[in-house]
Amino acid sequence: MHHASNHKITSIEQAVSKYVSNGAHLSIGGFTINRNPMAAVHEIIRQGIRNLHVYAHSNGQGLDQLIGAGCVSRLEIAYSGNGRFAPTCLCFKRAVLERTIQVEDYTNFQMALRFLAGAMGVPFLPTYSSLGTDIVEKWGFPDQIRLDEPKLASKKLVVMDNPFSRDHETEKLVLVPAIHPDVTIIHAQKADATGCTRIEGLSFADIDQAKAARHVIVTCDHLVSENELRKDSGANHLPAFCVDAVVHIPHGAYPTACFNEYDYDAVFLEQYQQAAGNDDTLDPFFQTYIHSPADHAEFVAMAAQNRLESIRANPVTGYADRMKRGA
Amino acid sequence: MTYTLKEMMALAAARQIRNQDIVFCGTGISMVAAMAAKHIHAPDATIFFETGAIDSCLKDLPLAVSDPRVMHRASMFCSLADSFGFMQNRKTGQNIVGIVGAAQIDPYGNLNSTSIGDYHAPTARFPGSGGACDVACFVNNNIVFMKLEKRKFVPTLSYRTSPGWLDGYDSRKKAGLPGSGPSMVITDMGILGFDRVTRRMKLDYLYEGITADAVQERISFDIDLSSARPFKPPTPEELNVLRETIDPEKLILN
């Protein structure tokens, strides 16, 4: 058991200002409309952090808001849609077309392997994925960026022959470089004061994203005792020594879903979609929902209005199976 | 019996799924197809998602592959890396059916879901590969979903996101790709296949009341129409499952 001095509980203001600086290399947990660390995303936007380099597989809502608020300058990404809510996320699309961000495209498996390589401490992992495609041929970042930025891999990827091939067989593989974010931020259902973390439902690539990072911020719906997490150790995902800051924020993933806790808020996600198409509507939206509320709880109350009860997860299914999602 | 072409499309895909298949399911109409197959003729088919939900028992239609509805009574949860690993694993990879969509397709079934125009200064931008390129690289039975439109069926792609049969003949194998190019393209007017030798797109099936010429009119390159045959229209039972059980709120089949 750890002593009180090991406790990592802090506020979201302090965690973000300590670990997310201008130009930081960032990854966030979750997948499209599920378990994005939204309270932390809002805090990054409130603190006006700029020039982030973001590593993403399919990070959806949180990533699109960071782009919309002008926090991101470079992005390595596999997928920028948001399920039925956005075939292509609108702020991402605008930023690419207006060339306000630089983008490098990978596949979801490649991004998962890149985080895994970072978590394992190896420089790359091989895959057959993307042979014969423009993911291999077309690189997004100018060479100069790779030279100037020591945190970046020297190449987007490398195609090589399998060094274990027998005889004259040639077999090609794509090597994808490891990712080492300065900071990874995830939202979990449960964590304790030392940083031990438990995710319920799908963990996506959160665990490798966290293990690959220099610093990790965990926001959680429930701050629980060490004893509670140690009763079922097999269900835990991150040990205390991987985590730098723990922030207790109920509904910290809202308006995205958090299994066993709450569903996504289809109405609010649609409101975002209506606002995200241009800055004239997005700026007041951010003003109302991100800059004005005193804290995340006030934001949730304002955004969800009378829907908090209807998005509450049914303990049997883990989601709000009676929630109306159609028009 | 009246039905929409979207309903026909979903059922055309559902009918391809066999009871022993492991189905890798994407967002949207492919989820409707997989759910329909399990309710109609393939109750033991295994549905899994790149997000890591294995053998989901879908009760309510998910609106994304990360929707908590994909987690309902899954046999297990794994990571993204594990999930894609099942596709190329030598033991399990052979049995996996992929279903993917895209913004554009070329005569050899290569897909673009990234951008149009110069990659560095595009005139249109789409979400990117997601898991689609991974599926297209690994599985032997990949089904593509596309609405027939001239701007979607194009002779050359601005960006080749996911490999089909590459440049035809044995070019895919030569490139070192495991798995096969797409087995079929399910559209809103009929089903397209690929010639066994040249691997060029051809028309295999036409939905009720649709002519081969009408299909060709919506494709910006010439395809072989000579082997087109009629496709069985939806049965009342199939439509009933779609409308009453799977998408009563018309979230996808709108």
Coordinates of C-alpha atoms in Angstrom, one line a residue:
Chain A
M1 CA 0.0 0.0 0.0
H2 CA 1.1 3.5 -0.7
H3 CA 1.5 6.4 1.7
A4 CA -0.4 9.7 1.5
S5 CA 2.6 11.4 -0.2
N6 CA 2.0 9.2 -3.2
H7 CA -1.4 10.5 -3.8
K8 CA -1.9 12.0 -7.2
I9 CA -5.3 13.6 -6.8
T10 CA -5.4 17.0 -8.3
S11 CA -7.8 19.4 -10.2
I12 CA -8.2 19.3 -13.9
E13 CA -6.9 22.9 -14.1
Q14 CA -3.6 21.9 -12.4
A15 CA -3.2 18.6 -14.2
V16 CA -3.6 20.3 -17.7
S17 CA -1.4 23.3 -16.8
K18 CA 1.3 21.0 -15.5
Y19 CA 1.4 18.4 -18.2
V20 CA -0.1 19.9 -21.4
S21 CA 2.1 22.7 -22.7
N22 CA 2.1 24.6 -26.0
G23 CA 3.5 22.3 -28.6
A24 CA 3.1 19.2 -26.5
H25 CA 2.7 15.8 -28.2
L26 CA -0.7 14.5 -27.0
S27 CA -2.9 11.5 -27.2
I28 CA -6.4 11.1 -25.8
G29 CA -8.3 7.9 -24.9
G30 CA -11.6 6.7 -26.1
F31 CA -13.0 6.0 -29.6
T32 CA -15.4 8.3 -31.6
I33 CA -18.4 8.7 -29.3
N34 CA -17.2 6.7 -26.4
R35 CA -15.1 7.5 -23.3
N36 CA -13.3 10.6 -24.6
P37 CA -11.7 12.6 -21.7
M38 CA -14.1 15.5 -22.4
A39 CA -13.6 17.4 -19.2
A40 CA -9.8 17.5 -19.9
V41 CA -10.4 18.5 -23.6
H42 CA -12.5 21.4 -22.4
E43 CA -9.8 22.5 -20.0
I44 CA -7.2 22.4 -22.7
I45 CA -9.4 24.6 -24.8
R46 CA -10.1 27.0 -21.8
Q47 CA -6.3 27.3 -21.2
G48 CA -5.9 28.3 -24.8
I49 CA -3.1 25.7 -25.4
R50 CA -1.8 25.9 -29.0
N51 CA 0.3 23.9 -31.5
L52 CA -0.5 20.5 -30.1
H53 CA 0.8 17.5 -32.1
V54 CA -1.9 14.8 -31.7
Y55 CA -1.6 11.1 -32.2
A56 CA -5.1 9.5 -32.9
H57 CA -6.6 6.3 -34.1
S58 CA -10.3 7.2 -34.1
N59 CA -10.6 9.7 -31.4
G60 CA -13.7 11.4 -32.6
Q61 CA -15.5 14.0 -30.5
G62 CA -12.7 15.2 -28.2
L63 CA -10.2 15.5 -31.0
D64 CA -12.6 17.4 -33.3
Q65 CA -13.3 20.0 -30.5
L66 CA -9.5 20.5 -30.0
I67 CA -9.1 21.1 -33.7
G68 CA -12.2 23.4 -33.8
A69 CA -10.8 25.5 -30.9
G70 CA -7.5 25.9 -32.8
C71 CA -5.4 23.9 -30.3
V72 CA -3.9 21.5 -32.9
S73 CA -1.3 22.2 -35.5
R74 CA -0.3 18.6 -36.5
L75 CA -2.1 15.3 -36.5
E76 CA -1.3 11.7 -37.1
I77 CA -4.6 9.9 -37.5
A78 CA -6.4 6.9 -38.9
Y79 CA -10.0 8.0 -38.8
S80 CA -11.8 11.3 -38.3
G81 CA -15.4 10.3 -38.4
N82 CA -17.9 10.2 -35.5
G83 CA -20.2 7.3 -36.3
R84 CA -23.6 8.4 -37.5
F85 CA -23.1 11.8 -36.0
A86 CA -20.4 12.8 -38.5
P87 CA -19.3 10.8 -41.5
T88 CA -16.3 13.1 -41.4
C89 CA -15.9 15.4 -38.4
L90 CA -16.6 18.9 -39.5
C91 CA -13.7 20.8 -37.7
F92 CA -11.2 18.3 -39.0
K93 CA -12.6 18.6 -42.5
R94 CA -12.4 22.4 -42.5
A95 CA -8.9 22.4 -41.0
V96 CA -7.6 20.1 -43.7
L97 CA -9.3 21.9 -46.6
E98 CA -8.2 25.3 -45.2
R99 CA -4.8 23.8 -44.5
T100 CA -4.6 25.1 -41.0
I101 CA -3.4 21.7 -39.7
Q102 CA -0.9 19.2 -41.2
V103 CA -2.1 15.6 -41.4
E104 CA -0.4 12.3 -41.8
D105 CA -2.7 9.3 -42.5
Y106 CA -2.3 5.8 -41.1
T107 CA -4.7 2.9 -40.5
N108 CA -6.3 2.0 -37.2
F109 CA -4.2 -1.1 -36.8
Q110 CA -1.1 0.8 -37.6
M111 CA -1.9 3.4 -35.0
A112 CA -2.6 0.6 -32.5
L113 CA 0.7 -1.0 -33.3
R114 CA 2.5 2.3 -33.0
F115 CA 1.2 2.9 -29.5
L116 CA 2.0 -0.8 -28.6
A117 CA 5.6 -0.2 -29.9
G118 CA 5.8 2.9 -27.6
A119 CA 4.4 0.9 -24.7
M120 CA 7.0 -1.9 -25.4
G121 CA 9.9 0.4 -25.8
V122 CA 10.8 -0.8 -29.3
P123 CA 11.3 1.6 -32.2
F124 CA 8.8 0.0 -34.7
L125 CA 6.5 -2.9 -35.3
P126 CA 5.8 -4.7 -38.7
T127 CA 2.5 -5.3 -40.5
Y128 CA 1.3 -6.2 -44.0
S129 CA -1.3 -3.5 -43.7
S130 CA -1.3 -0.8 -46.3
L131 CA 1.0 -2.6 -48.9
G132 CA 0.1 -1.3 -52.4
T133 CA -1.7 1.8 -51.1
D134 CA -1.2 5.5 -50.8
I135 CA -0.8 5.2 -47.1
V136 CA 2.7 4.0 -48.0
E137 CA 3.2 6.4 -51.0
K138 CA 1.8 9.7 -49.8
W139 CA 3.4 11.4 -46.7
G140 CA 1.7 14.3 -45.1
F141 CA 4.5 16.1 -43.2
P142 CA 7.2 18.0 -45.1
D143 CA 10.7 16.4 -44.6
Q144 CA 11.8 19.5 -42.7
I145 CA 9.4 18.9 -39.9
R146 CA 11.0 15.5 -39.3
L147 CA 14.4 17.0 -39.3
D148 CA 13.5 19.9 -37.0
E149 CA 11.4 17.9 -34.5
P150 CA 13.4 15.3 -32.6
K151 CA 10.3 13.8 -31.1
L152 CA 9.1 12.6 -34.5
A153 CA 10.2 9.4 -36.2
S154 CA 12.6 10.1 -39.1
K155 CA 10.2 8.5 -41.6
K156 CA 6.5 8.0 -41.8
L157 CA 7.1 4.3 -42.4
V158 CA 9.4 1.9 -44.1
V159 CA 8.7 -1.0 -46.5
M160 CA 11.2 -3.8 -46.1
D161 CA 11.7 -7.5 -47.0
N162 CA 11.1 -10.0 -44.3
P163 CA 14.6 -10.7 -43.0
F164 CA 13.5 -14.2 -42.0
S165 CA 12.3 -15.2 -45.5
R166 CA 13.8 -18.5 -46.8
D167 CA 15.4 -19.0 -50.2
H168 CA 14.5 -16.5 -52.8
E169 CA 11.0 -15.8 -51.4
T170 CA 10.6 -12.1 -50.9
E171 CA 7.9 -11.0 -48.5
K172 CA 7.3 -7.3 -47.9
L173 CA 6.3 -5.7 -44.6
V174 CA 5.5 -2.2 -43.5
L175 CA 7.3 -1.0 -40.4
V176 CA 5.5 1.6 -38.5
P177 CA 7.3 3.8 -36.0
A178 CA 6.7 3.9 -32.2
I179 CA 4.8 6.8 -30.6
H180 CA 5.9 8.4 -27.4
P181 CA 3.4 11.1 -26.5
D182 CA 4.5 13.8 -23.9
V183 CA 1.1 13.2 -22.3
T184 CA -1.8 10.8 -22.7
I185 CA -5.1 11.7 -21.1
I186 CA -7.7 9.0 -20.5
H187 CA -11.1 8.9 -18.8
A188 CA -11.9 5.7 -16.7
Q189 CA -14.8 4.6 -14.6
K190 CA -12.6 4.0 -11.6
A191 CA -9.2 5.0 -10.2
D192 CA -7.7 5.2 -6.8
A193 CA -5.6 8.0 -5.3
T194 CA -2.3 6.4 -6.3
G195 CA -3.3 6.2 -10.0
C196 CA -4.3 2.5 -10.2
T197 CA -7.0 2.6 -13.0
R198 CA -9.9 0.4 -14.0
I199 CA -11.7 0.8 -17.3
E200 CA -15.1 -1.0 -17.7
G201 CA -16.3 -2.2 -21.1
L202 CA -14.0 -1.7 -24.1
S203 CA -10.6 -0.2 -23.4
F204 CA -9.8 0.5 -27.1
A205 CA -6.1 1.5 -27.3
D206 CA -6.1 3.5 -24.0
I207 CA -3.8 1.2 -22.1
D208 CA -1.0 1.2 -24.7
Q209 CA -1.5 5.0 -25.2
A210 CA -0.9 5.5 -21.5
K211 CA 2.1 3.1 -21.3
A212 CA 3.7 4.8 -24.3
A213 CA 3.5 8.3 -22.8
R214 CA 5.9 10.3 -20.6
H215 CA 3.1 11.5 -18.5
V216 CA -0.5 10.2 -17.9
I217 CA -3.5 12.1 -16.6
V218 CA -6.5 9.9 -15.6
T219 CA -9.9 11.5 -15.1
C220 CA -12.4 9.2 -13.4
D221 CA -16.1 9.0 -12.7
H222 CA -15.4 7.3 -9.3
L223 CA -12.5 7.8 -7.0
V224 CA -12.3 4.5 -5.1
S225 CA -10.1 3.0 -2.4
E226 CA -7.0 1.0 -3.1
N227 CA -8.7 -1.9 -1.3
E228 CA -11.7 -1.9 -3.7
L229 CA -9.4 -2.1 -6.8
R230 CA -7.3 -4.8 -5.2
K231 CA -10.3 -7.1 -4.6
D232 CA -10.3 -7.9 -8.3
S233 CA -6.8 -7.0 -9.6
G234 CA -7.4 -8.8 -12.9
A235 CA -10.0 -6.2 -13.9
N236 CA -7.5 -3.3 -13.5
H237 CA -5.6 -1.8 -16.5
L238 CA -2.9 0.6 -15.3
P239 CA -0.7 0.4 -12.2
A240 CA 0.0 3.5 -10.1
F241 CA 3.5 4.0 -11.4
C242 CA 2.2 4.7 -14.9
V243 CA 0.0 7.5 -13.8
D244 CA 1.0 11.1 -12.8
A245 CA -2.3 12.8 -12.0
V246 CA -5.8 11.6 -11.0
V247 CA -8.7 13.9 -11.3
H248 CA -12.2 12.9 -10.0
I249 CA -14.7 14.3 -12.4
P250 CA -18.2 12.7 -12.5
H251 CA -19.5 12.6 -16.1
G252 CA -16.0 13.4 -17.2
A253 CA -16.6 11.7 -20.6
Y254 CA -19.9 13.4 -21.3
P255 CA -21.3 14.0 -24.0
T256 CA -19.5 10.8 -25.1
A257 CA -20.5 7.5 -23.5
C258 CA -19.1 5.8 -20.4
F259 CA -20.0 2.1 -20.1
N260 CA -22.0 1.2 -17.0
E261 CA -22.3 5.0 -16.2
Y262 CA -24.0 7.0 -18.9
D263 CA -24.7 6.8 -22.6
Y264 CA -23.7 9.4 -25.2
D265 CA -26.0 12.4 -25.4
A266 CA -27.3 12.0 -29.0
V267 CA -29.1 15.4 -28.7
F268 CA -26.0 17.4 -27.6
L269 CA -23.7 15.6 -30.1
E270 CA -26.2 16.7 -32.8
Q271 CA -26.1 20.3 -31.5
Y272 CA -22.3 20.2 -31.7
Q273 CA -22.7 19.0 -35.3
Q274 CA -25.0 21.9 -36.1
A275 CA -22.5 24.4 -34.7
A276 CA -19.2 22.9 -36.0
G277 CA -19.7 23.8 -39.6
N278 CA -18.4 27.3 -39.3
D279 CA -16.6 29.5 -36.8
D280 CA -19.6 32.0 -36.6
T281 CA -21.6 29.3 -34.9
L282 CA -18.8 27.3 -33.3
D283 CA -17.2 30.2 -31.3
P284 CA -20.5 31.1 -29.5
F285 CA -21.0 27.4 -28.9
F286 CA -17.6 27.0 -27.2
Q287 CA -18.2 30.3 -25.3
T288 CA -21.5 29.0 -23.9
Y289 CA -20.5 25.4 -23.1
I290 CA -16.7 25.6 -22.5
H291 CA -15.7 29.1 -21.4
S292 CA -18.7 30.2 -19.4
P293 CA -19.4 27.3 -17.1
A294 CA -17.6 27.4 -13.7
D295 CA -16.7 23.7 -13.9
H296 CA -17.5 20.4 -15.6
A297 CA -20.6 19.8 -13.5
E298 CA -22.1 23.1 -14.5
F299 CA -21.3 22.3 -18.2
V300 CA -23.1 18.9 -17.9
A301 CA -26.1 20.5 -16.2
M302 CA -26.3 23.1 -18.9
A303 CA -25.7 20.8 -21.9
A304 CA -27.8 17.8 -20.8
Q305 CA -30.7 19.9 -19.5
N306 CA -33.4 17.3 -18.5
R307 CA -31.7 14.4 -20.3
L308 CA -29.3 13.2 -17.6
E309 CA -31.8 10.7 -16.3
S310 CA -32.5 9.4 -19.9
I311 CA -28.8 8.8 -20.6
R312 CA -28.1 7.0 -17.3
A313 CA -26.9 3.5 -18.0
N314 CA -29.1 0.6 -17.3
P315 CA -27.0 -1.6 -14.9
V316 CA -28.0 -4.7 -16.9
T317 CA -26.9 -3.6 -20.3
G318 CA -24.3 -0.9 -19.4
Y319 CA -26.0 1.7 -21.6
A320 CA -29.3 3.6 -21.7
D321 CA -31.4 1.0 -23.6
R322 CA -34.5 3.1 -23.5
M323 CA -33.0 6.3 -24.7
K324 CA -34.7 7.7 -27.8
R325 CA -32.1 8.3 -30.5
G326 CA -34.2 9.0 -33.6
A327 CA -35.7 12.3 -34.7
Chain B
M1 CA -44.5 -5.5 -51.3
T2 CA -42.8 -2.2 -51.4
Y3 CA -39.3 -1.6 -50.0
T4 CA -36.5 0.9 -50.3
L5 CA -33.2 0.2 -52.1
K6 CA -31.4 0.8 -48.8
E7 CA -33.4 -2.1 -47.4
M8 CA -32.6 -4.2 -50.4
M9 CA -28.9 -3.3 -50.0
A10 CA -28.8 -4.3 -46.3
L11 CA -30.6 -7.6 -47.1
A12 CA -28.3 -8.4 -50.0
A13 CA -25.3 -8.1 -47.6
A14 CA -27.1 -10.1 -44.9
R15 CA -27.7 -13.0 -47.3
Q16 CA -23.9 -13.3 -47.9
I17 CA -23.3 -14.1 -44.2
R18 CA -23.3 -17.8 -43.4
N19 CA -23.8 -19.4 -40.0
Q20 CA -20.2 -20.3 -39.5
D21 CA -18.8 -16.8 -40.5
I22 CA -17.0 -14.4 -38.3
V23 CA -18.1 -11.0 -39.4
F24 CA -16.0 -7.9 -39.0
C25 CA -18.5 -5.1 -38.9
G26 CA -18.2 -1.4 -39.7
T27 CA -20.5 1.5 -38.9
G28 CA -23.9 2.0 -40.5
I29 CA -25.7 -0.3 -43.0
S30 CA -23.2 -3.1 -42.4
M31 CA -24.4 -3.4 -38.8
V32 CA -28.0 -3.6 -40.0
A33 CA -26.8 -6.4 -42.4
A34 CA -25.0 -8.4 -39.7
M35 CA -27.9 -8.1 -37.2
A36 CA -30.4 -9.1 -40.0
A37 CA -28.3 -12.2 -40.9
K38 CA -28.3 -13.3 -37.2
H39 CA -32.0 -12.8 -36.9
I40 CA -33.0 -14.4 -40.2
H41 CA -30.7 -17.3 -41.2
A42 CA -27.3 -17.2 -39.4
P43 CA -28.0 -17.2 -35.7
D44 CA -24.5 -18.6 -34.9
A45 CA -22.5 -16.1 -36.9
T46 CA -20.0 -14.2 -34.8
I47 CA -20.1 -10.4 -35.0
F48 CA -17.0 -8.6 -33.9
F49 CA -15.8 -5.0 -34.0
E50 CA -12.4 -3.3 -34.4
T51 CA -13.0 -1.6 -31.1
G52 CA -12.5 -5.0 -29.5
A53 CA -16.0 -6.3 -28.8
I54 CA -16.1 -10.0 -29.7
D55 CA -19.3 -12.0 -30.4
S56 CA -21.6 -9.1 -29.5
C57 CA -25.3 -9.9 -29.0
L58 CA -26.7 -6.8 -30.6
K59 CA -30.0 -5.8 -29.0
D60 CA -30.2 -2.2 -30.1
L61 CA -28.7 -0.8 -33.3
P62 CA -25.2 0.7 -32.6
L63 CA -24.5 4.1 -34.2
A64 CA -20.8 3.7 -34.2
V65 CA -18.4 0.8 -33.7
S66 CA -17.6 2.3 -30.3
D67 CA -21.3 2.6 -29.3
P68 CA -21.8 0.9 -25.9
R69 CA -24.5 -1.2 -27.7
V70 CA -21.7 -3.2 -29.3
M71 CA -20.6 -4.3 -25.8
H72 CA -24.0 -6.0 -25.1
R73 CA -23.4 -9.5 -23.9
A74 CA -20.1 -9.7 -25.8
S75 CA -18.1 -12.9 -25.1
M76 CA -15.0 -10.8 -24.3
F77 CA -13.4 -7.4 -24.8
C78 CA -10.0 -7.0 -26.3
S79 CA -7.8 -4.1 -27.5
L80 CA -7.7 -2.6 -31.0
A81 CA -4.4 -4.4 -31.7
D82 CA -5.9 -7.7 -30.6
S83 CA -9.0 -7.2 -32.7
F84 CA -7.1 -6.6 -36.0
G85 CA -4.7 -9.4 -35.0
F86 CA -7.6 -11.9 -35.3
M87 CA -7.9 -10.9 -38.9
Q88 CA -4.4 -11.9 -39.9
N89 CA -4.0 -14.7 -37.4
R90 CA -3.4 -17.9 -39.5
K91 CA -6.0 -19.9 -37.6
T92 CA -8.9 -17.4 -37.5
G93 CA -8.2 -15.0 -40.4
Q94 CA -9.6 -17.4 -43.1
N95 CA -13.1 -17.4 -41.6
I96 CA -13.5 -13.7 -41.4
V97 CA -15.9 -11.7 -43.6
G98 CA -15.3 -8.0 -43.8
I99 CA -17.9 -5.4 -44.7
V100 CA -16.6 -1.9 -45.5
G101 CA -17.7 1.3 -47.3
A102 CA -15.8 4.1 -49.0
A103 CA -16.2 7.4 -50.8
Q104 CA -14.8 6.1 -54.2
I105 CA -14.1 2.8 -55.9
D106 CA -12.1 2.1 -59.1
P107 CA -12.5 -0.8 -61.7
Y108 CA -10.4 -3.1 -59.6
G109 CA -12.2 -2.5 -56.3
N110 CA -9.5 -0.3 -54.8
L111 CA -11.1 2.2 -52.4
N112 CA -10.6 5.8 -51.5
S113 CA -11.9 7.0 -48.2
T114 CA -9.2 9.7 -47.7
S115 CA -9.3 12.7 -50.1
I116 CA -10.0 14.0 -53.6
G117 CA -7.4 16.1 -55.5
D118 CA -3.8 16.8 -54.4
Y119 CA -3.3 15.0 -51.0
H120 CA -1.6 18.2 -49.7
A121 CA -4.3 20.5 -50.9
P122 CA -7.4 18.4 -51.3
T123 CA -10.7 19.6 -52.7
A124 CA -12.6 17.1 -50.6
R125 CA -11.6 15.3 -47.4
F126 CA -13.1 12.1 -45.9
P127 CA -12.4 10.4 -42.6
G128 CA -9.5 8.2 -43.7
S129 CA -8.9 4.5 -43.5
G130 CA -10.0 3.7 -40.0
G131 CA -9.8 0.0 -40.0
A132 CA -10.9 -0.4 -43.7
C133 CA -7.4 -0.7 -45.2
D134 CA -6.5 -3.3 -42.5
V135 CA -9.6 -5.3 -43.4
A136 CA -9.0 -5.0 -47.1
C137 CA -5.4 -6.1 -46.7
F138 CA -6.1 -9.2 -44.5
V139 CA -9.4 -10.9 -45.2
N140 CA -10.3 -13.3 -48.0
N141 CA -14.0 -12.3 -48.2
N142 CA -14.3 -8.6 -48.2
I143 CA -17.7 -7.1 -49.1
V144 CA -17.9 -3.5 -50.2
F145 CA -20.9 -1.3 -49.7
M146 CA -21.4 1.6 -52.1
K147 CA -24.2 3.7 -53.5
L148 CA -24.1 3.7 -57.3
E149 CA -23.1 7.2 -58.4
K150 CA -20.8 8.4 -61.2
R151 CA -18.6 10.4 -58.8
K152 CA -18.1 7.4 -56.6
F153 CA -17.3 4.8 -59.4
V154 CA -14.3 6.4 -61.0
P155 CA -11.6 5.2 -63.4
T156 CA -8.7 6.3 -61.1
L157 CA -8.6 7.3 -57.5
S158 CA -7.0 10.4 -56.1
Y159 CA -5.9 8.4 -53.1
R160 CA -5.8 4.6 -52.8
T161 CA -6.7 4.1 -49.1
S162 CA -7.6 0.4 -49.2
P163 CA -6.3 -2.2 -51.6
G164 CA -8.7 -4.1 -53.9
W165 CA -7.3 -6.1 -56.7
L166 CA -4.7 -3.3 -57.3
D167 CA -4.1 -3.2 -61.1
G168 CA -5.8 -6.5 -61.8
Y169 CA -4.6 -10.0 -62.7
D170 CA -2.1 -11.1 -60.0
S171 CA -0.8 -7.7 -59.0
R172 CA -2.3 -7.9 -55.5
K173 CA -0.3 -11.1 -54.8
K174 CA 2.8 -9.6 -56.3
A175 CA 2.5 -6.6 -54.0
G176 CA 2.8 -9.0 -51.1
L177 CA -0.7 -8.6 -49.7
P178 CA -2.3 -11.5 -47.9
G179 CA -6.0 -12.1 -48.3
S180 CA -8.0 -11.4 -51.4
G181 CA -9.4 -8.4 -53.2
P182 CA -13.1 -7.6 -52.6
S183 CA -15.5 -10.5 -53.4
M184 CA -18.4 -8.2 -54.3
V185 CA -19.7 -4.6 -54.3
I186 CA -23.2 -4.4 -52.9
T187 CA -24.9 -1.3 -54.3
D188 CA -28.4 0.2 -54.2
M189 CA -29.2 -1.2 -57.7
G190 CA -27.4 -4.5 -57.9
I191 CA -24.3 -6.5 -57.0
L192 CA -21.0 -6.1 -58.8
G193 CA -18.3 -8.8 -58.9
F194 CA -14.8 -9.1 -60.3
D195 CA -13.6 -11.2 -63.2
R196 CA -11.7 -14.3 -62.0
V197 CA -8.7 -13.6 -64.3
T198 CA -8.6 -9.8 -65.1
R199 CA -10.1 -8.9 -61.7
R200 CA -12.0 -6.1 -63.4
M201 CA -15.4 -5.1 -62.1
K202 CA -18.5 -6.7 -63.8
L203 CA -22.2 -6.8 -63.1
D204 CA -23.4 -10.0 -61.4
Y205 CA -26.9 -9.3 -60.1
L206 CA -29.7 -6.8 -60.7
Y207 CA -32.3 -5.9 -58.2
E208 CA -36.0 -6.2 -59.2
G209 CA -37.0 -3.6 -61.8
I210 CA -33.4 -2.3 -62.5
T211 CA -31.8 -2.5 -65.9
A212 CA -28.1 -3.2 -66.7
D213 CA -28.0 0.0 -68.7
A214 CA -29.2 2.0 -65.6
V215 CA -26.3 0.5 -63.6
Q216 CA -23.8 1.4 -66.3
E217 CA -25.1 5.0 -66.5
R218 CA -24.0 5.4 -62.9
I219 CA -20.5 4.1 -63.3
S220 CA -17.8 6.3 -64.9
F221 CA -16.0 3.4 -66.6
D222 CA -17.2 0.5 -68.7
I223 CA -18.1 -2.7 -67.1
D224 CA -19.1 -6.1 -68.5
L225 CA -22.9 -6.4 -68.2
S226 CA -23.2 -9.7 -70.0
S227 CA -23.5 -12.0 -67.0
A228 CA -26.1 -10.0 -65.0
R229 CA -28.9 -12.1 -63.5
P230 CA -31.9 -11.1 -61.3
F231 CA -31.4 -11.0 -57.6
K232 CA -34.2 -12.3 -55.4
P233 CA -36.3 -9.4 -53.9
P234 CA -36.8 -9.1 -50.2
T235 CA -39.2 -11.5 -48.5
P236 CA -41.9 -10.1 -46.2
E237 CA -40.1 -11.9 -43.3
E238 CA -36.8 -10.3 -44.1
L239 CA -38.4 -6.8 -44.3
N240 CA -40.3 -7.4 -41.1
V241 CA -37.1 -8.2 -39.3
L242 CA -35.4 -5.0 -40.6
R243 CA -38.3 -2.7 -39.8
E244 CA -39.7 -4.2 -36.6
T245 CA -36.6 -5.7 -34.8
I246 CA -33.5 -4.1 -36.1
D247 CA -34.1 -0.5 -37.0
P248 CA -37.6 0.5 -35.7
E249 CA -36.4 4.1 -35.1
K250 CA -35.1 4.3 -38.7
L251 CA -31.7 5.4 -37.5
I252 CA -29.9 3.9 -40.5
L253 CA -32.6 2.8 -42.9
N254 CA -34.1 6.3 -43.0

